[in-house]
XYZ file of C-alpha atoms in Angstrom:
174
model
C 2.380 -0.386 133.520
C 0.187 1.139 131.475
C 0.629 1.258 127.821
C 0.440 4.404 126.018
C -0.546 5.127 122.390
C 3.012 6.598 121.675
C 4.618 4.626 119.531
C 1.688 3.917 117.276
C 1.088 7.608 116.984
C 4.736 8.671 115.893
C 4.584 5.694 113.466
C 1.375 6.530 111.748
C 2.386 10.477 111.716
C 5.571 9.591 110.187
C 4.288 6.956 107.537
C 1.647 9.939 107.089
C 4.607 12.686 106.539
C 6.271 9.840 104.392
C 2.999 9.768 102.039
C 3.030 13.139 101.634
C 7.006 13.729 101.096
C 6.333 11.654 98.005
C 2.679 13.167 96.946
C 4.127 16.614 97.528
C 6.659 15.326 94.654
C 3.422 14.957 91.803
C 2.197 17.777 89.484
C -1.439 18.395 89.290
C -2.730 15.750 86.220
C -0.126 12.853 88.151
C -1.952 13.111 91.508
C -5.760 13.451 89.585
C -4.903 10.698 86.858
C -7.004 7.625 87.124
C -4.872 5.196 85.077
C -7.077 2.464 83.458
C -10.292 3.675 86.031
C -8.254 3.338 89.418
C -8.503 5.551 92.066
C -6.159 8.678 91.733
C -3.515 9.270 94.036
C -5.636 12.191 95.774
C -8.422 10.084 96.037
C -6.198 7.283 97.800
C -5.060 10.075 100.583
C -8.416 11.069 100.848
C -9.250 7.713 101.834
C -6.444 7.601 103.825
C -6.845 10.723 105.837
C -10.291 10.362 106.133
C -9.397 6.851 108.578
C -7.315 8.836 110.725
C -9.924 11.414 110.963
C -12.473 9.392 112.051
C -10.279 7.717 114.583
C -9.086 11.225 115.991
C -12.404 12.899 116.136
C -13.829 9.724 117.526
C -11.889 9.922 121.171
C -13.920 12.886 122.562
C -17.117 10.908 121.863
C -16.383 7.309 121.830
C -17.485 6.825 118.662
C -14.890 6.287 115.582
C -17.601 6.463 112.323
C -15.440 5.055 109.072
C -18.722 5.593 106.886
C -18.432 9.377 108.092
C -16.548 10.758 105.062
C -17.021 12.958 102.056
C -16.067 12.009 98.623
C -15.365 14.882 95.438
C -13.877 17.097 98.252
C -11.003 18.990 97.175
C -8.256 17.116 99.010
C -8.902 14.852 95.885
C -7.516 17.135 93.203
C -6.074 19.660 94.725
C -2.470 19.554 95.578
C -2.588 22.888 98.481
C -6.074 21.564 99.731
C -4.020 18.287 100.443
C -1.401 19.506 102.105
C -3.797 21.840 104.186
C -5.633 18.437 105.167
C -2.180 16.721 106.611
C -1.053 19.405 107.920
C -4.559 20.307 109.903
C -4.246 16.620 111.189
C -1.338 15.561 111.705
C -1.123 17.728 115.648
C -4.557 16.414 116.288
C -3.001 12.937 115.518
C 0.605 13.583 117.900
C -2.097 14.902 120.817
C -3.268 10.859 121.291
C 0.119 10.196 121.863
C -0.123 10.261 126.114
C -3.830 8.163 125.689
C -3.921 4.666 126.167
C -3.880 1.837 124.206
C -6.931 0.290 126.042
C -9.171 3.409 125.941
C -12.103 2.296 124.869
C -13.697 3.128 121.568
C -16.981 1.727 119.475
C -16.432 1.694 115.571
C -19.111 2.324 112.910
C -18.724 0.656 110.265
C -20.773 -0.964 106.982
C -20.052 -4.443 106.444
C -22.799 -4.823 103.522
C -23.863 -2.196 101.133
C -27.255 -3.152 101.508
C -27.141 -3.341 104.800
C -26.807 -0.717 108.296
C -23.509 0.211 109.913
C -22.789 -1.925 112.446
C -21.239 -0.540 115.728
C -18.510 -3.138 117.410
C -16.091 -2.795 120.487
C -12.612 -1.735 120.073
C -9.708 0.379 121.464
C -7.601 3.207 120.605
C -4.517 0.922 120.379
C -6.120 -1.191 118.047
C -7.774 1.155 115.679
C -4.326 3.199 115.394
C -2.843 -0.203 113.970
C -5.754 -0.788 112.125
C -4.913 2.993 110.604
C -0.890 2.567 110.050
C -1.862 -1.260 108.428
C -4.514 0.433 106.012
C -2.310 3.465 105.453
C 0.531 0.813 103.983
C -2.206 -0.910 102.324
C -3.121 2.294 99.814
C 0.417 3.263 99.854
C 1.098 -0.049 98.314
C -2.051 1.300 95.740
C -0.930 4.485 95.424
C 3.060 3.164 94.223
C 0.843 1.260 91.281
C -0.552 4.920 90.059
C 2.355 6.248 90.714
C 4.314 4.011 88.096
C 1.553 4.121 85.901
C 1.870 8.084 86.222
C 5.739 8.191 86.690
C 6.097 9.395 90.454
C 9.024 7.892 92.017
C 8.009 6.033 94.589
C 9.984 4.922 98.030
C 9.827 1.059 98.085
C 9.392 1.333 101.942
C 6.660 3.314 101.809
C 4.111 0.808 100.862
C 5.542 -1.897 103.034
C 4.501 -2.856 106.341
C 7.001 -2.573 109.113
C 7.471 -6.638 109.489
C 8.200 -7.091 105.864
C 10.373 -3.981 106.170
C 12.525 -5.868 108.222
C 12.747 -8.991 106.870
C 13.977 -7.331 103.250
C 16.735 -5.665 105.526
C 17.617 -8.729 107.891
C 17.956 -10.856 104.536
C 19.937 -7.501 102.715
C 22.390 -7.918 105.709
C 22.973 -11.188 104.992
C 26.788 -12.635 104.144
């Protein structure tokens, strides 16, 4: 059988449509603020989107570049330019639902500052997990801003799926 990229698709899209459920939620200054110099919520989804991106507009070439990526765009600050930006990619994302996990795929990536990108063997499969882990990751960043800022925040949000279950397996409990 051969496995398909479905399920890590849907998951990413929804943990995507999550992320933006509760961004949607900010006013302007809470989704630009930088409490104490850290990134600002809009920045975060930049960062965010701009992983998915790369992996999505790396299938037709074979090529998924993480150093491609703009910074100061207006995705950053701009609530309507963010939601333009999710809602651009998320289809884009649900079409690599029917590839396969094993299609192959190089990465670009920088390991040093100083030093080039490096290009290294990988697969769809694998950099769509990569995307859904790092998506939790700033999640679990952005809930920090967001309490600094005073966005409610959905505790699941930032958590990855294992650790998900594990709060509601012990929650269960007698």
């Amino acid at each position: 059988m051969i496995a398909r990229c479905e399920a890590s698709v849907v998951a990413l899209a929804a943990r995507l449509e999550a992320l933006w459920a509760a961004l949607a939620r900010a006013t302007p200054a809470q989704f630009q603020a930088r409490p104490g110099g850290a990134s600002s919520l809009g920045a975060h989804l930049r960062h965010v989107l701009d992983c998915v991106q790369a992996i999505v507009d790396g299938v037709a070439g074979g090529v998924v570049d993480y150093e491609e990526r703009a910074r100061g765009v207006p995705e950053e600050t701009d609530l309507e330019a963010a939601r333009g930006r999710v809602a651009a990619l998320l289809p884009r994302l649900l079409r690599l639902s029917q590839e396969t996990a094993d299609f192959p795929l190089a990465i670009r990536t920088l390991l040093d500052p100083d030093g080039s990108p490096v290009e290294l063997q990988s697969t769809l499969g694998r950099e769509l997990a990569h995307a859904l882990s790092h998506t939790v990751h700033h999640a679990a960043l952005m809930h920090r801003v967001g309490e600094a800022v005073a966005l409610p925040w959905a505790i699941e949000l930032d958590m990855a799926p294992g650790t998900a279950r594990f709060h509601r397996a012990e929650a269960a409990r007698p």
